[in-house]
PDB file of C-alpha atoms in Angstrom:
ATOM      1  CA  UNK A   1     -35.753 -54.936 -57.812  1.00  0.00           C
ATOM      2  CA  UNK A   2     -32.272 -53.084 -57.497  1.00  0.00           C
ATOM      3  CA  UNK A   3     -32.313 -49.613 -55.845  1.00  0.00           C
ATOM      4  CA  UNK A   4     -31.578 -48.233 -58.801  1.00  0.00           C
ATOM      5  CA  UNK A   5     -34.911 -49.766 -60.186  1.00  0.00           C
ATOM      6  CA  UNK A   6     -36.916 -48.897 -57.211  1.00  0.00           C
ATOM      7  CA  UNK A   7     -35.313 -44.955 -57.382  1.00  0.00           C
ATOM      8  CA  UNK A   8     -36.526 -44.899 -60.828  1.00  0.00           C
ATOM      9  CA  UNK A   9     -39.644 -46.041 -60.379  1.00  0.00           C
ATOM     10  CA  UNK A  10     -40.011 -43.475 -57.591  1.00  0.00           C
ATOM     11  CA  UNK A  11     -39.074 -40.517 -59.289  1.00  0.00           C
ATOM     12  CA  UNK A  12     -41.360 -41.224 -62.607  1.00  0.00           C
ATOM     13  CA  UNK A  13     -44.359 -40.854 -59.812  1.00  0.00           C
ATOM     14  CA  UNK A  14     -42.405 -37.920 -58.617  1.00  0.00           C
ATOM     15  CA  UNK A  15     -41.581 -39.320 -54.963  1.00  0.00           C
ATOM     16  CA  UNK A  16     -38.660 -38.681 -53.269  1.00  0.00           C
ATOM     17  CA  UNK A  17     -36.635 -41.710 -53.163  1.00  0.00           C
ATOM     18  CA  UNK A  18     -36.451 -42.886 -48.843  1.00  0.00           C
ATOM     19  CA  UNK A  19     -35.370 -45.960 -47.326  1.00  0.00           C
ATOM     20  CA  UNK A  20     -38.636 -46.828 -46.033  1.00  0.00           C
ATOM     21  CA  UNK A  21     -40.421 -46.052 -50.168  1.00  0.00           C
ATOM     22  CA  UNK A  22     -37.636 -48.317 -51.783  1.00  0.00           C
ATOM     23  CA  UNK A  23     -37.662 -50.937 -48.846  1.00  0.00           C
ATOM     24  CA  UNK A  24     -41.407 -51.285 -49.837  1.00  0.00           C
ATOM     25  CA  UNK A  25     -40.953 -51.552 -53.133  1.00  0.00           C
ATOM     26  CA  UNK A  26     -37.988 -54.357 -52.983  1.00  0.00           C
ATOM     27  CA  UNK A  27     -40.040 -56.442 -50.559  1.00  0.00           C
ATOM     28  CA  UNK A  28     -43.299 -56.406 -52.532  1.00  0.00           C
ATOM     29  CA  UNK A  29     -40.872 -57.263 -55.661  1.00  0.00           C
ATOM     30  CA  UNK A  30     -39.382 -60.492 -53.697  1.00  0.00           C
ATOM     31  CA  UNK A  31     -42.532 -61.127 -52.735  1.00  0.00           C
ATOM     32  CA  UNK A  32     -43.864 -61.067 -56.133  1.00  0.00           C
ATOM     33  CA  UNK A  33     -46.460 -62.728 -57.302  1.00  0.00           C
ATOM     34  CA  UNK A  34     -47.598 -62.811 -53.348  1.00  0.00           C
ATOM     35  CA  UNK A  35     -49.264 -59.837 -52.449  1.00  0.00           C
ATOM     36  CA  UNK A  36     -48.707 -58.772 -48.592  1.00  0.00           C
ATOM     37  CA  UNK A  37     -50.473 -56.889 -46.039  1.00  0.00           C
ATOM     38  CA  UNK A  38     -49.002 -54.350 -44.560  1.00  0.00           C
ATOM     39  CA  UNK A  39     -48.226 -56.230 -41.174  1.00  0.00           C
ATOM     40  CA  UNK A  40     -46.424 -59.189 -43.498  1.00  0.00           C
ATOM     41  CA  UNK A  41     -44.802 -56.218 -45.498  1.00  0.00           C
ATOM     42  CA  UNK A  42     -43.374 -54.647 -42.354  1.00  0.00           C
ATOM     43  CA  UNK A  43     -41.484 -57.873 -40.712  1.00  0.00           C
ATOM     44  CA  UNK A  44     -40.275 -58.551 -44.155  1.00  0.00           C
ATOM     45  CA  UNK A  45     -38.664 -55.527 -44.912  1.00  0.00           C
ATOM     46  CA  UNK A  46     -37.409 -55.536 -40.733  1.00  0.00           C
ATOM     47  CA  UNK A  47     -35.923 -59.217 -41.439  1.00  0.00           C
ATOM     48  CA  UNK A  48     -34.116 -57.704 -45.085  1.00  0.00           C
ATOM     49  CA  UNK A  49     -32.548 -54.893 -43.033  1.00  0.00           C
ATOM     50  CA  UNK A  50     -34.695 -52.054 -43.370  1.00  0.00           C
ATOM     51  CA  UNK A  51     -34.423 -49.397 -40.900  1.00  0.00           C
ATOM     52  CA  UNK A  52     -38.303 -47.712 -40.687  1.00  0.00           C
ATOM     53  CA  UNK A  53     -41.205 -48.036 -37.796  1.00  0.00           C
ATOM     54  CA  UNK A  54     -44.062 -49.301 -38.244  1.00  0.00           C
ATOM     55  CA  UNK A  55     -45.667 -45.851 -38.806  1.00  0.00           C
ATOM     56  CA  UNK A  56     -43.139 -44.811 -41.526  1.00  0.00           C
ATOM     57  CA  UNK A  57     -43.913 -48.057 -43.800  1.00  0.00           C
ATOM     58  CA  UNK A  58     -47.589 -47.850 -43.376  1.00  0.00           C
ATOM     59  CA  UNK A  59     -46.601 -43.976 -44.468  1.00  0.00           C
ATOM     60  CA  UNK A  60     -44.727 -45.050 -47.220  1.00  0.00           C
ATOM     61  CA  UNK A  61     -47.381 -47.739 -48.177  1.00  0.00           C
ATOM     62  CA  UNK A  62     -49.953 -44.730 -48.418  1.00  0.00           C
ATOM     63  CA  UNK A  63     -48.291 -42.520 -50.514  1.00  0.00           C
ATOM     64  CA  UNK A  64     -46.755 -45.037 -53.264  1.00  0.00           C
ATOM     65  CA  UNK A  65     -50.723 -46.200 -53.712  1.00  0.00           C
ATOM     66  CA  UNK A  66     -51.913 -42.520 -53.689  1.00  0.00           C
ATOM     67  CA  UNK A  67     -49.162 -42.016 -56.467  1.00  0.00           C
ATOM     68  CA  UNK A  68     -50.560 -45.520 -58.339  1.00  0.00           C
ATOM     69  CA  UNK A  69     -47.028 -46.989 -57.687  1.00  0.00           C
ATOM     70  CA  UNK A  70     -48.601 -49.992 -55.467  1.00  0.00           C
ATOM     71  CA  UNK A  71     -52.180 -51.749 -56.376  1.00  0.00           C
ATOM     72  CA  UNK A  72     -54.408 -52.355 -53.190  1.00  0.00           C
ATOM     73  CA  UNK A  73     -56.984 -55.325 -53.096  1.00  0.00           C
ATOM     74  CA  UNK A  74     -58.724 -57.203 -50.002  1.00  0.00           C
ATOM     75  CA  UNK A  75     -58.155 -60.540 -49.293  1.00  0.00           C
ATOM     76  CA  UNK A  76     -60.923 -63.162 -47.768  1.00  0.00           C
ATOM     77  CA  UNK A  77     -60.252 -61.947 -44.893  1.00  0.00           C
ATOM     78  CA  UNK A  78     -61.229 -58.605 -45.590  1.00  0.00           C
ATOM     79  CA  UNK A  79     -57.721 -57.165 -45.031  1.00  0.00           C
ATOM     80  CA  UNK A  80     -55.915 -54.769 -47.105  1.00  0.00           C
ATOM     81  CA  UNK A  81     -52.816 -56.243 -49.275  1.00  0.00           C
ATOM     82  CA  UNK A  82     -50.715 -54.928 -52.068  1.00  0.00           C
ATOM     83  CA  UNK A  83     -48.531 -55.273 -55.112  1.00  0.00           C
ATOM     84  CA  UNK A  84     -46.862 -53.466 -57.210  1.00  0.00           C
ATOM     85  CA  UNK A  85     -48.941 -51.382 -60.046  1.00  0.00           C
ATOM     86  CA  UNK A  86     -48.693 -53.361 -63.200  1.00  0.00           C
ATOM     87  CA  UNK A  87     -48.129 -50.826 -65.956  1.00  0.00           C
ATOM     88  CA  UNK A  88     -51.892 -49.671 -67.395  1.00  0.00           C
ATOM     89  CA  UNK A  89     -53.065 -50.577 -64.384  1.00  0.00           C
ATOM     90  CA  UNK A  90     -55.760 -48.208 -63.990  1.00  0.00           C
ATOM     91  CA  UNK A  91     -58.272 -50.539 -65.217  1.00  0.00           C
ATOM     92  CA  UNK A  92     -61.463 -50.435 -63.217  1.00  0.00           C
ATOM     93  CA  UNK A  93     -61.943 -54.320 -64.062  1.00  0.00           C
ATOM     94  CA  UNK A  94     -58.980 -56.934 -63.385  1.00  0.00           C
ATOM     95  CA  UNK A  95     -59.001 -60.475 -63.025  1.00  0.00           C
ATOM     96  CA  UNK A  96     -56.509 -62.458 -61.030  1.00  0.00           C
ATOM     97  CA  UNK A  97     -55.336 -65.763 -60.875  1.00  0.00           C
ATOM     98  CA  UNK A  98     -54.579 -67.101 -57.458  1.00  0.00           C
ATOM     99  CA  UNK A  99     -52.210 -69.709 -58.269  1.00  0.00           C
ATOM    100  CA  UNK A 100     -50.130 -67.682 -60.346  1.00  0.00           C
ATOM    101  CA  UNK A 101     -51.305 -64.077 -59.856  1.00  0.00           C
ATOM    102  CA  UNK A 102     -51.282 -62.966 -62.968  1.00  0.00           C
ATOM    103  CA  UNK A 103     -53.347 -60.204 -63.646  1.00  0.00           C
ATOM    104  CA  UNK A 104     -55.381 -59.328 -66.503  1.00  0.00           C
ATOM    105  CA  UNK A 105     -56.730 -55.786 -67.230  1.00  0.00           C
ATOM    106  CA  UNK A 106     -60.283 -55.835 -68.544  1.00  0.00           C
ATOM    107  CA  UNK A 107     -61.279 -52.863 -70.858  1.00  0.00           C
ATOM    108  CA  UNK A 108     -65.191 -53.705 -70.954  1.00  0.00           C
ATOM    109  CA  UNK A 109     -66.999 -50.471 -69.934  1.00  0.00           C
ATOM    110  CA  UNK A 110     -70.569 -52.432 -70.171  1.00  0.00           C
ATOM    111  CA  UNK A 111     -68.927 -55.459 -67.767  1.00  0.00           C
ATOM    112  CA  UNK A 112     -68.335 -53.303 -65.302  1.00  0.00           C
ATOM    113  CA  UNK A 113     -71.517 -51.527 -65.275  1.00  0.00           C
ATOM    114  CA  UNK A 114     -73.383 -54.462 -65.281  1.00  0.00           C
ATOM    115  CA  UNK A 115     -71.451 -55.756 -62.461  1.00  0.00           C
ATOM    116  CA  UNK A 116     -71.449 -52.454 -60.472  1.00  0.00           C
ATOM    117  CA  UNK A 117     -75.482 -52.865 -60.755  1.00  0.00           C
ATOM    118  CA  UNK A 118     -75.236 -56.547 -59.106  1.00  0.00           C
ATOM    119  CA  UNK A 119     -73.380 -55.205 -56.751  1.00  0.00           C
ATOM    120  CA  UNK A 120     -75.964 -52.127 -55.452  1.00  0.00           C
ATOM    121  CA  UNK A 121     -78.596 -54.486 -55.645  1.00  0.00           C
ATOM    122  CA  UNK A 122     -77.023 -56.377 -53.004  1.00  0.00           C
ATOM    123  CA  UNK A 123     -75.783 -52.888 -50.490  1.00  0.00           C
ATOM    124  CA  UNK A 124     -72.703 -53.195 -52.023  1.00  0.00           C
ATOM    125  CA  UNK A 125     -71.990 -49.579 -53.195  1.00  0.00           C
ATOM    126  CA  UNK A 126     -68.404 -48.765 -55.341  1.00  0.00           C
ATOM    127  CA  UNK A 127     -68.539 -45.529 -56.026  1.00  0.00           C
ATOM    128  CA  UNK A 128     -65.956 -45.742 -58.708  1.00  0.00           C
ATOM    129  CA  UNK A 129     -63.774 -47.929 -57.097  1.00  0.00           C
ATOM    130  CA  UNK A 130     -62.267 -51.114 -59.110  1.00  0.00           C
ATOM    131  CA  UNK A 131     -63.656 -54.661 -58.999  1.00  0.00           C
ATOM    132  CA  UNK A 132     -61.000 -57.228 -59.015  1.00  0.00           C
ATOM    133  CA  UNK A 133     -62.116 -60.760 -59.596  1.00  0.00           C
ATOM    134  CA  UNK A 134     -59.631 -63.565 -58.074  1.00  0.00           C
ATOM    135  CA  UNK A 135     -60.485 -66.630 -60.547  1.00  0.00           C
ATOM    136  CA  UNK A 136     -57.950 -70.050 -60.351  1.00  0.00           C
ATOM    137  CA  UNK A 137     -56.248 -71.088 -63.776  1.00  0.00           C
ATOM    138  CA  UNK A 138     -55.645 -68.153 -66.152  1.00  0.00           C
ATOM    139  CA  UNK A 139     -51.961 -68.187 -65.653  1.00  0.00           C
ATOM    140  CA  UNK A 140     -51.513 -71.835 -66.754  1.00  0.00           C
ATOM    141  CA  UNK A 141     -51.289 -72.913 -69.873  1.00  0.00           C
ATOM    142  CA  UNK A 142     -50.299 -75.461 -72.411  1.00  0.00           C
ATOM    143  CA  UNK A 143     -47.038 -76.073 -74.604  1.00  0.00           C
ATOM    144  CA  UNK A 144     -49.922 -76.592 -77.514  1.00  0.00           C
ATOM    145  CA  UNK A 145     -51.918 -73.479 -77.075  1.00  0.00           C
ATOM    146  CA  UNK A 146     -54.534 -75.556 -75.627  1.00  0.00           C
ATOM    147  CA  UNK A 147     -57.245 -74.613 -72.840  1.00  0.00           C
ATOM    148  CA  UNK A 148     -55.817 -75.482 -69.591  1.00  0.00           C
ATOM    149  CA  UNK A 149     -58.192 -78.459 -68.314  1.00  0.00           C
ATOM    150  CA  UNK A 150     -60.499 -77.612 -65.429  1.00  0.00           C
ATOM    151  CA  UNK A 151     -58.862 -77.936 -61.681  1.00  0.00           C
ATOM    152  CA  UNK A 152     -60.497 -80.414 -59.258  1.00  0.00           C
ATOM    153  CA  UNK A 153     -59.915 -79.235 -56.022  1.00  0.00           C
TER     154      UNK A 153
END
């Protein structure tokens, strides 16, 4: 992502366009499809030259997802890591493939509530918040159209 990309980006979610917002957004873009947590985030935009603490970028980090510039999701470790918001990415359903990560939007109202349901059964309570499911395989496919064959890990 050029500056000039990331400065656009910025103002359509009516941001002011810093060093430490477009820094965030041209590390998450090299690191693309990878998402990062915000400690990975950080040394990579210190080792590309980026001039911001610690405390700005986790500022800037904020602000871009309160704006629905950046996507957030947890990782199995339960830790906080981001991308860049995918355009219609407001869905409240998304699945992911973790080879690729590619991301698919689901539009399925009932899915979701049935989900959400499993979910509070088991303490687990959303409260409107998205449910992305990481799934291996959906960004392969063949030259033939073809189902991708099952992986054998």
């Amino acid at each position: 992502m050029t500056e000039a990309n990331a400065r656009q980006c910025l103002e359509a979610a009516r941001l002011r366009p810093t060093a430490a917002r477009i820094g965030v957004l041209q590390t998450l873009r090299s690191a693309a499809p990878e998402v990062l947590c915000t400690e990975a985030l950080f040394r990579l935009m210190l080792q590309r030259g980026v001039r911001a603490s610690a405390g700005t970028a986790y500022r800037a980090v904020r602000k871009l997802l309160a704006h629905g510039v950046l996507e957030r999701e947890w990782d199995d470790q339960r830790r906080a890591v981001y991308r860049i918001a995918a355009p219609g990415s407001d869905a409240l359903l998304r699945l992911v493939c973790r080879d690729s990560g590619q991301s698919i939007a689901l539009d399925d109202a009932d899915l979701y509530a049935r989900l959400r349901a499993a979910a509070q059964r088991e303490g687990l309570w959303l409260s409107g918040q998205g449910i992305t499911i990481y799934i291996d395989g959906i960004g392969a496919s063949s030259s033939a159209g073809e189902r991708p064959s099952p992986r054998h890990d």
